[in-house]
mmCIF file with all atom_site columns, C-alpha atoms and ligand atoms in Angstrom:
data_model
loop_
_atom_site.group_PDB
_atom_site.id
_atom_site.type_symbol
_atom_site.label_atom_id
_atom_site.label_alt_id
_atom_site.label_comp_id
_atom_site.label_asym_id
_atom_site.label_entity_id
_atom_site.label_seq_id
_atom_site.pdbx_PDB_ins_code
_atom_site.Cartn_x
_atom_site.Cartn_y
_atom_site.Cartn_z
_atom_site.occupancy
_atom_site.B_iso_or_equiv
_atom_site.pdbx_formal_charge
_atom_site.auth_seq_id
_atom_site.auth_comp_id
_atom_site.auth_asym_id
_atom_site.auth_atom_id
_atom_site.pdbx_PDB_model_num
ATOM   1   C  CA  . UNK X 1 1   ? -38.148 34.030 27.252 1.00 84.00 ? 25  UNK X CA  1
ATOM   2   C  CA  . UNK X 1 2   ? -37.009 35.042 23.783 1.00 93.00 ? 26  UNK X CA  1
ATOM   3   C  CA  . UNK X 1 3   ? -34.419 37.459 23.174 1.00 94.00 ? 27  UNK X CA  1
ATOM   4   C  CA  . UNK X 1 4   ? -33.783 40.356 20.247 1.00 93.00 ? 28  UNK X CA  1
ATOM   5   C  CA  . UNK X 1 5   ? -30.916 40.905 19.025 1.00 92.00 ? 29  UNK X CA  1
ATOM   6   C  CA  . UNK X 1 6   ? -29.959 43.389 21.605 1.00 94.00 ? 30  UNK X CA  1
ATOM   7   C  CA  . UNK X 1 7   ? -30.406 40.454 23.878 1.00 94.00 ? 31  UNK X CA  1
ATOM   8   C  CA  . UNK X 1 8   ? -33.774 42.134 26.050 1.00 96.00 ? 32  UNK X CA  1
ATOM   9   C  CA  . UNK X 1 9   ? -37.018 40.092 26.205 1.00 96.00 ? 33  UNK X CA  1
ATOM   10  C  CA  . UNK X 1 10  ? -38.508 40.492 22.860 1.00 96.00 ? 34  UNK X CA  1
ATOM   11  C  CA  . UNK X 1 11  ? -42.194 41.006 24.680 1.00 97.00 ? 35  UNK X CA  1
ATOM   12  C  CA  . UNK X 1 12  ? -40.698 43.559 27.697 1.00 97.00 ? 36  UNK X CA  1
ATOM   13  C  CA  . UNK X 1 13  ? -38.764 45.692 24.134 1.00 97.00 ? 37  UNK X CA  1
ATOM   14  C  CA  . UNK X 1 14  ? -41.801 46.109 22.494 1.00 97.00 ? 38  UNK X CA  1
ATOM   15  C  CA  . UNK X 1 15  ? -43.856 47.170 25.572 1.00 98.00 ? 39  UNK X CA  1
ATOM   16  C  CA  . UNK X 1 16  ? -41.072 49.716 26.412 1.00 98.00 ? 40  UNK X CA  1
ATOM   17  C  CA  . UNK X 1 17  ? -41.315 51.083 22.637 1.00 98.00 ? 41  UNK X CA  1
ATOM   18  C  CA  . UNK X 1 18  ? -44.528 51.732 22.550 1.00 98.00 ? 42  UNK X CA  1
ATOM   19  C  CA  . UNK X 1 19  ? -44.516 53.584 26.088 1.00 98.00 ? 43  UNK X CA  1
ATOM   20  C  CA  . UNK X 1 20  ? -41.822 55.659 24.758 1.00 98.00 ? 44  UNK X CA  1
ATOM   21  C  CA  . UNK X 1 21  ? -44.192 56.122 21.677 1.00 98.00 ? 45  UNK X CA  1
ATOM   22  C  CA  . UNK X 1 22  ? -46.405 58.176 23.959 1.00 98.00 ? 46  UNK X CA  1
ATOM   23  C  CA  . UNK X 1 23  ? -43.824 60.166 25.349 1.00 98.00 ? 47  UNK X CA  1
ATOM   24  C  CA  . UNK X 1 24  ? -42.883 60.943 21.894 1.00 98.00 ? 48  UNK X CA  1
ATOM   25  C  CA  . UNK X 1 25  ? -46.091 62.246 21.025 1.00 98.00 ? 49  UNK X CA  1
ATOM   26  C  CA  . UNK X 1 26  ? -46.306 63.756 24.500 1.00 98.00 ? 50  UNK X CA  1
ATOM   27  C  CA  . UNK X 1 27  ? -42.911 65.306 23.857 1.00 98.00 ? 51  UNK X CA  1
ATOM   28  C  CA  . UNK X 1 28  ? -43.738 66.624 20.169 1.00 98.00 ? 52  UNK X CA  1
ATOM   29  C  CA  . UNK X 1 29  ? -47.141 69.007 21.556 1.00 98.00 ? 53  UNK X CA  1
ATOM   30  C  CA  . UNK X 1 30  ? -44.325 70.007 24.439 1.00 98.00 ? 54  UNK X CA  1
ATOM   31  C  CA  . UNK X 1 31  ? -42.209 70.983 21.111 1.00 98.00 ? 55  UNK X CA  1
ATOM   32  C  CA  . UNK X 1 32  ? -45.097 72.769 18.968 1.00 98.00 ? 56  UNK X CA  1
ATOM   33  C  CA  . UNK X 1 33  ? -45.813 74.606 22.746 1.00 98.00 ? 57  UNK X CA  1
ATOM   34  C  CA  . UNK X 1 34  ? -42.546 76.149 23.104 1.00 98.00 ? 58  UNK X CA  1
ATOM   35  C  CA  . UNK X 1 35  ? -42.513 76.666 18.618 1.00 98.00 ? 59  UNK X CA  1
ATOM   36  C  CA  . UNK X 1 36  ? -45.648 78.283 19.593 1.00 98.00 ? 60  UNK X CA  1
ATOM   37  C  CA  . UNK X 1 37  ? -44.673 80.734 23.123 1.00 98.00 ? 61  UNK X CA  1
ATOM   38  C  CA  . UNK X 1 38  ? -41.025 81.683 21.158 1.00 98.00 ? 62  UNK X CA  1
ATOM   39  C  CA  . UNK X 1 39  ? -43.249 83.306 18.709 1.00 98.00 ? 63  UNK X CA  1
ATOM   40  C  CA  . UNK X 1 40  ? -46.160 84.937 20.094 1.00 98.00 ? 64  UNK X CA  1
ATOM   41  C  CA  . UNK X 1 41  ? -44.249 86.184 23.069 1.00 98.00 ? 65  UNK X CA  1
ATOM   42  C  CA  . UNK X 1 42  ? -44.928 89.619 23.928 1.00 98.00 ? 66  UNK X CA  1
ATOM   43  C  CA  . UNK X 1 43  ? -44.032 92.069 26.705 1.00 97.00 ? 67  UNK X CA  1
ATOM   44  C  CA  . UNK X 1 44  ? -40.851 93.656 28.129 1.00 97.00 ? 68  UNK X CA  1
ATOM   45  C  CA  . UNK X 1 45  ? -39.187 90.488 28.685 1.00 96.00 ? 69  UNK X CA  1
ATOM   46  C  CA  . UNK X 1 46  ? -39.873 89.462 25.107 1.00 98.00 ? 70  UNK X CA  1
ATOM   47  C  CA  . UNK X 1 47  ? -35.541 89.492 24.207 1.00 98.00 ? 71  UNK X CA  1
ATOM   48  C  CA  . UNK X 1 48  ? -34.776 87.120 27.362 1.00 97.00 ? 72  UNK X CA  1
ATOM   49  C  CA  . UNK X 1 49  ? -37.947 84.726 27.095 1.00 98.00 ? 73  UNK X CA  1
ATOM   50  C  CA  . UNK X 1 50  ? -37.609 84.513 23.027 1.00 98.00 ? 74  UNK X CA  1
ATOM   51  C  CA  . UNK X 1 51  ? -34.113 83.385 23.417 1.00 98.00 ? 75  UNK X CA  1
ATOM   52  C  CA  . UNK X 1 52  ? -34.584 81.277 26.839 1.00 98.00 ? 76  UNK X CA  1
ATOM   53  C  CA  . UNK X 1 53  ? -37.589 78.858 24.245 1.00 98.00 ? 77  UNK X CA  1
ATOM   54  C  CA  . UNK X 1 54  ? -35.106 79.229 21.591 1.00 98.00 ? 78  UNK X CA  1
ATOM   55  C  CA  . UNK X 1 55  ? -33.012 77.207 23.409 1.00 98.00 ? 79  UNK X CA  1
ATOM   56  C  CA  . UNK X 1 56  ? -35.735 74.794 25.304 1.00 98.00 ? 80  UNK X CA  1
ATOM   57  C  CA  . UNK X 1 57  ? -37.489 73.872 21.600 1.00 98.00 ? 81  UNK X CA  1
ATOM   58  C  CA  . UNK X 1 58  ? -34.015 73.070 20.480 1.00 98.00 ? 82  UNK X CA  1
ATOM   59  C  CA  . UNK X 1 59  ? -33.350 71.008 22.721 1.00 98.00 ? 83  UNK X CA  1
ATOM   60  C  CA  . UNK X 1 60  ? -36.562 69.444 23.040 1.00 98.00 ? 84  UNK X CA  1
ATOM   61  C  CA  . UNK X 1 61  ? -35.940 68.829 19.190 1.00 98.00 ? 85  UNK X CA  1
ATOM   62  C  CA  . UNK X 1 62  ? -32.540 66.838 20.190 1.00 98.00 ? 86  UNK X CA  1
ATOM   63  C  CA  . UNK X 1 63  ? -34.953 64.574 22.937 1.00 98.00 ? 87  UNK X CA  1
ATOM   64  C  CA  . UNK X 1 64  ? -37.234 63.837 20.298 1.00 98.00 ? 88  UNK X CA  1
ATOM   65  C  CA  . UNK X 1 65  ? -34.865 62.583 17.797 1.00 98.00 ? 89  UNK X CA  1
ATOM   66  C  CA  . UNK X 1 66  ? -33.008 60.361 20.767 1.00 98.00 ? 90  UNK X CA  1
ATOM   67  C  CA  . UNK X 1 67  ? -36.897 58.724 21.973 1.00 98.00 ? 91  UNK X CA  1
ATOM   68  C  CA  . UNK X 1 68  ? -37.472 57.804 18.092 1.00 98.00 ? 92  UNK X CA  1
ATOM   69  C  CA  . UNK X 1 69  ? -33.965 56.514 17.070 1.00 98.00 ? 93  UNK X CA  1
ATOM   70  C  CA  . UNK X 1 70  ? -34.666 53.993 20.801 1.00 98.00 ? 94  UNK X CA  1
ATOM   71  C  CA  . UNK X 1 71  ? -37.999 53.013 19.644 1.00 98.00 ? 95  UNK X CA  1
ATOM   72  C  CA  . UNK X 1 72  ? -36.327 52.030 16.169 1.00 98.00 ? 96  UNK X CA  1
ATOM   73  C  CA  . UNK X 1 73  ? -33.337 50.405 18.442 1.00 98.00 ? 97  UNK X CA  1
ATOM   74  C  CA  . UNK X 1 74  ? -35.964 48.606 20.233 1.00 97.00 ? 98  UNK X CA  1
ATOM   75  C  CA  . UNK X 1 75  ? -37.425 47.314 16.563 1.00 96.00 ? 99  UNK X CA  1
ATOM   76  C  CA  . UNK X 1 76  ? -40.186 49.421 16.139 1.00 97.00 ? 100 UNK X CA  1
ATOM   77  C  CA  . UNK X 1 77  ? -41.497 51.924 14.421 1.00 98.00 ? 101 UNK X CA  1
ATOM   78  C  CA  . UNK X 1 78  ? -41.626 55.844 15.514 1.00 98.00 ? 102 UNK X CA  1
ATOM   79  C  CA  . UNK X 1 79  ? -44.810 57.725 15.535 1.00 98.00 ? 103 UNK X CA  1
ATOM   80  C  CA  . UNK X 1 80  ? -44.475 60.589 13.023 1.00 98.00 ? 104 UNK X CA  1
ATOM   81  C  CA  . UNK X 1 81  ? -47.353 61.936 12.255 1.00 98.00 ? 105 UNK X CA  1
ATOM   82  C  CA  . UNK X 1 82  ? -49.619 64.818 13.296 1.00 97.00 ? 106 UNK X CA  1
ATOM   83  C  CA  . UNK X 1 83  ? -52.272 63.198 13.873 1.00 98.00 ? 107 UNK X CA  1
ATOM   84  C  CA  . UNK X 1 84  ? -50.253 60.317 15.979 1.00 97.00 ? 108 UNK X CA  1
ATOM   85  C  CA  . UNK X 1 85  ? -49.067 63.185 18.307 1.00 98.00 ? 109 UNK X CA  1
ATOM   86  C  CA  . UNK X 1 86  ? -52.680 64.839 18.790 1.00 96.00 ? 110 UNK X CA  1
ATOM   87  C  CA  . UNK X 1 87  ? -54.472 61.409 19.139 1.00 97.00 ? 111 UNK X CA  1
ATOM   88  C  CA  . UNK X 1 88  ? -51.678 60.357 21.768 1.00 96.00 ? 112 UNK X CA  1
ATOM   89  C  CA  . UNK X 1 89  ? -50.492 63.054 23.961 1.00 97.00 ? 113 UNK X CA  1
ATOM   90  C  CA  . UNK X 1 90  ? -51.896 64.278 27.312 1.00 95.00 ? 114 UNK X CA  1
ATOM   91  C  CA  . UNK X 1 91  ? -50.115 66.937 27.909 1.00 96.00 ? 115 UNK X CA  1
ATOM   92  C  CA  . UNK X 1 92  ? -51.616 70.714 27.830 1.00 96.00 ? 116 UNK X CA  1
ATOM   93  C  CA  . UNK X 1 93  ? -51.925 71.987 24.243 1.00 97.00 ? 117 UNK X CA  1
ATOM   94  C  CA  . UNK X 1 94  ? -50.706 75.912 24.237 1.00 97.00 ? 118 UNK X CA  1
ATOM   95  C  CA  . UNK X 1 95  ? -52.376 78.223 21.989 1.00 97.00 ? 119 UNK X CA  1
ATOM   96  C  CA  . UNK X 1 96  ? -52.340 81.945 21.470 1.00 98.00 ? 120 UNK X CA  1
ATOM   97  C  CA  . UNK X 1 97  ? -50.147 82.092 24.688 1.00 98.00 ? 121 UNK X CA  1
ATOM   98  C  CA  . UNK X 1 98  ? -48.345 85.794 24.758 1.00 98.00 ? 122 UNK X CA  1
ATOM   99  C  CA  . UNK X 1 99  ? -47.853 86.782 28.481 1.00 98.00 ? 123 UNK X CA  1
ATOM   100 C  CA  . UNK X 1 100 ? -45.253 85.693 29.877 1.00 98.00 ? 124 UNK X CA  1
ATOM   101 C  CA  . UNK X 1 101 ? -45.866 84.596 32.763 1.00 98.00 ? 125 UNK X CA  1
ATOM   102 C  CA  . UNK X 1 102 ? -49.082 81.914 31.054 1.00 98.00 ? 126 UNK X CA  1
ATOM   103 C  CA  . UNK X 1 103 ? -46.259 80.895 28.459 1.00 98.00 ? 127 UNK X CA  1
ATOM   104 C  CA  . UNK X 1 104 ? -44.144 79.731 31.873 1.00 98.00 ? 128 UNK X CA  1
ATOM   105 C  CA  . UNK X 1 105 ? -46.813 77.995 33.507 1.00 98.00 ? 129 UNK X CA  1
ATOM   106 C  CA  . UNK X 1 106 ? -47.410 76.348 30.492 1.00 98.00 ? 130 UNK X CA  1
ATOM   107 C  CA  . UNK X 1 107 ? -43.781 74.659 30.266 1.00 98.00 ? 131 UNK X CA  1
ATOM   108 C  CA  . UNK X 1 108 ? -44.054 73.647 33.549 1.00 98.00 ? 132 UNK X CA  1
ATOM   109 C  CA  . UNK X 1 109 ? -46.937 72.054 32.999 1.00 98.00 ? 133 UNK X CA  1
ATOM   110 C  CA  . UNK X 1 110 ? -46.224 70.403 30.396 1.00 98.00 ? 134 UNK X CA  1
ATOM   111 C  CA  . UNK X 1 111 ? -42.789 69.113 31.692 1.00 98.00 ? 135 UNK X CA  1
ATOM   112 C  CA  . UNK X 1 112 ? -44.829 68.215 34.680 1.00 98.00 ? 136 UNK X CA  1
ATOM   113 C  CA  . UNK X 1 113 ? -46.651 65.490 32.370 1.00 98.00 ? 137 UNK X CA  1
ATOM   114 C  CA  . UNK X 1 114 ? -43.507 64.282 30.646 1.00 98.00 ? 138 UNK X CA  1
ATOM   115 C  CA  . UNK X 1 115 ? -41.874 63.844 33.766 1.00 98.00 ? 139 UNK X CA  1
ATOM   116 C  CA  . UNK X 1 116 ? -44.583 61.113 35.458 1.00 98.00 ? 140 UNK X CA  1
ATOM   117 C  CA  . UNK X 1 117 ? -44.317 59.535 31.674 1.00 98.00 ? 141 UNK X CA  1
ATOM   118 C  CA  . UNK X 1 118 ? -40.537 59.070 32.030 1.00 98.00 ? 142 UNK X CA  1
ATOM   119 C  CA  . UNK X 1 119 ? -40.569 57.678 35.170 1.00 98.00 ? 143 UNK X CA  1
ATOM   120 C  CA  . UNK X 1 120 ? -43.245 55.009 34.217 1.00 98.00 ? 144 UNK X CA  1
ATOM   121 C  CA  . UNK X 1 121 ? -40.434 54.070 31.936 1.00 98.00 ? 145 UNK X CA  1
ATOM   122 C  CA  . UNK X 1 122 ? -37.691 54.394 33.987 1.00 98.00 ? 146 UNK X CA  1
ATOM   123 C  CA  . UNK X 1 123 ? -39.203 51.725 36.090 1.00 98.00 ? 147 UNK X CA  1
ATOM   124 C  CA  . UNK X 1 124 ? -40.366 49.686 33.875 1.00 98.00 ? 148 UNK X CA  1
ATOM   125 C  CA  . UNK X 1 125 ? -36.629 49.624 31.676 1.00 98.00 ? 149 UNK X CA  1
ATOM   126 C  CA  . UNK X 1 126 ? -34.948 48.638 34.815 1.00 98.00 ? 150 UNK X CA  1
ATOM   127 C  CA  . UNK X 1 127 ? -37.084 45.889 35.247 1.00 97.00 ? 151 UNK X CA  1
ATOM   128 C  CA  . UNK X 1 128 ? -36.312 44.703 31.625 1.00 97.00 ? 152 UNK X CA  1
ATOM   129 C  CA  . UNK X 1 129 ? -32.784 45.320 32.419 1.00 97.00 ? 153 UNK X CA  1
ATOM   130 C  CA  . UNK X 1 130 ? -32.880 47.761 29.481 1.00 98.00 ? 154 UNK X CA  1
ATOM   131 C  CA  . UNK X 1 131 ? -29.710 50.089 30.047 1.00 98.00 ? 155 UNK X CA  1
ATOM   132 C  CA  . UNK X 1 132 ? -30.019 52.097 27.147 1.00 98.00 ? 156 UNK X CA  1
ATOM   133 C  CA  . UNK X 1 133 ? -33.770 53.163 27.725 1.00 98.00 ? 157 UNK X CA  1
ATOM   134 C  CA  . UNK X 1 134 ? -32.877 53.806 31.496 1.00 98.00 ? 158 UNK X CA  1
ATOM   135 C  CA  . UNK X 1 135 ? -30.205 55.929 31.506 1.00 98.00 ? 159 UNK X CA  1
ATOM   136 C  CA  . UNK X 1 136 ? -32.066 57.899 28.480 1.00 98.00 ? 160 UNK X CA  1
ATOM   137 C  CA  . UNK X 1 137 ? -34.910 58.115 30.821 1.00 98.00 ? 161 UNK X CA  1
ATOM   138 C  CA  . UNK X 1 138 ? -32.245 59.115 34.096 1.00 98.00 ? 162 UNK X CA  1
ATOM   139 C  CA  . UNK X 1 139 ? -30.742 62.057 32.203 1.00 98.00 ? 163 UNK X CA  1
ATOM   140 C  CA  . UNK X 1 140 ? -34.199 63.462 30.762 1.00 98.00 ? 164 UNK X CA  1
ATOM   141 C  CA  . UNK X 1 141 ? -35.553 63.274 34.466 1.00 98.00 ? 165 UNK X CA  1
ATOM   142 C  CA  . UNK X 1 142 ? -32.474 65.454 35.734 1.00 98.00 ? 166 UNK X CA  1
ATOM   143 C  CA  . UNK X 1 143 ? -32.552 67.907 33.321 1.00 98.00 ? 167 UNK X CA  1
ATOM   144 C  CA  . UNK X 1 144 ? -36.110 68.696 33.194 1.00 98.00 ? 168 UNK X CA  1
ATOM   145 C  CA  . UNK X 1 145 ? -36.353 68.731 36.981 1.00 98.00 ? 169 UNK X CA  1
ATOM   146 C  CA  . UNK X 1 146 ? -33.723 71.285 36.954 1.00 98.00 ? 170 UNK X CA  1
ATOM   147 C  CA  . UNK X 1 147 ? -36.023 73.078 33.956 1.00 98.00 ? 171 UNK X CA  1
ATOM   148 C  CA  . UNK X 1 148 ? -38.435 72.890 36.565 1.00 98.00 ? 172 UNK X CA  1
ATOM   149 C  CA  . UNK X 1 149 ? -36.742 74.671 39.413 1.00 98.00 ? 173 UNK X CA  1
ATOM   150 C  CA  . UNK X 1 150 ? -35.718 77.237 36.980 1.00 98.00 ? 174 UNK X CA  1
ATOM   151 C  CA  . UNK X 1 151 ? -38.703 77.889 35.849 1.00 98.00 ? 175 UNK X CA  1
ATOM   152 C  CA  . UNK X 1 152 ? -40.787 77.826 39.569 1.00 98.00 ? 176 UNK X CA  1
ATOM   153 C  CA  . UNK X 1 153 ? -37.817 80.206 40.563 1.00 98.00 ? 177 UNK X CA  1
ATOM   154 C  CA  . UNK X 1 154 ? -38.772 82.629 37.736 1.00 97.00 ? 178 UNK X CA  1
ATOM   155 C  CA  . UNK X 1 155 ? -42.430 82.390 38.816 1.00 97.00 ? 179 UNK X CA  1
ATOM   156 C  CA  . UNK X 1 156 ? -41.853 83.392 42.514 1.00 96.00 ? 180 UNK X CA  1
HETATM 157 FE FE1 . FE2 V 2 .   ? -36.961 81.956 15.938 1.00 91.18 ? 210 FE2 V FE1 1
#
């Protein structure tokens, strides 16, 4: 078995890369979709919801930058491109969404996907004994299941 130089199997790093490639461009249309609902929001809850995707695209933004700075730590190369993201993502594509409650459904959704993506890699980085990618993957699956609940609360 050879080793990189962050001492993981060389063939197990480069599988795990290009998984988290996927959820990159999964996580990029989950970006544009929130870009997208904090500006064609309408309605009487327009102040809190504008605010409340404020903050989920920004962090979303922060995810993004921490799945392409692994893949680089894993010696690869990011996705970064448009067409990359369409050509590789699953998730649901939002467009023209402006009632609130569609705009809602739509981040759950779409966490929904991201979540069964991460956990493919959460299993598959403990197998490799890849710590970094793991624990990456742990604290994106607890957050986002708490986004979850949040959300599912709001729809009740
Ligand atoms: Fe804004």
């Amino acid at each position: 078995m050879a080793l990189n130089s962050i001492g993981l199997d060389t063939v197990k790093a480069k599988e795990l890369a290009n998984d988290l490639n996927h959820l990159l461009a999964n996580f990029q249309i989950y970006y544009q979709n929130l870009r997208g609902i904090h500006w064609n929001i309408k309605g009487k809850r327009f102040f809190d919801l504008h605010v409340k995707f404020e903050e989920l695209y920004t962090d979303a933004n922060a995810k993004v930058d921490e799945i392409a700075e692994r893949i680089l730590t894993l010696g690869e190369t990011p996705y970064h491109t448009f067409e990359d993201y369409s050509a590789h993502a699953q998730v649901p594509v939002g467009k023209n969404i402006s009632q609130d409650e569609k705009a809602v459904i739509l981040i759950v959704d779409s966490l929904s996907g991201l979540l069964k993506i991460e956990r493919d890699i959460l299993d598959k980085s403990g197998d490799a004994n890849d710590e970094g990618t793991n624990s990456m993957m742990s604290d994106f699956i607890t957050e986002q299941e708490k986004t979850v609940w949040m959300m599912k609360a709001w729809l009740s």
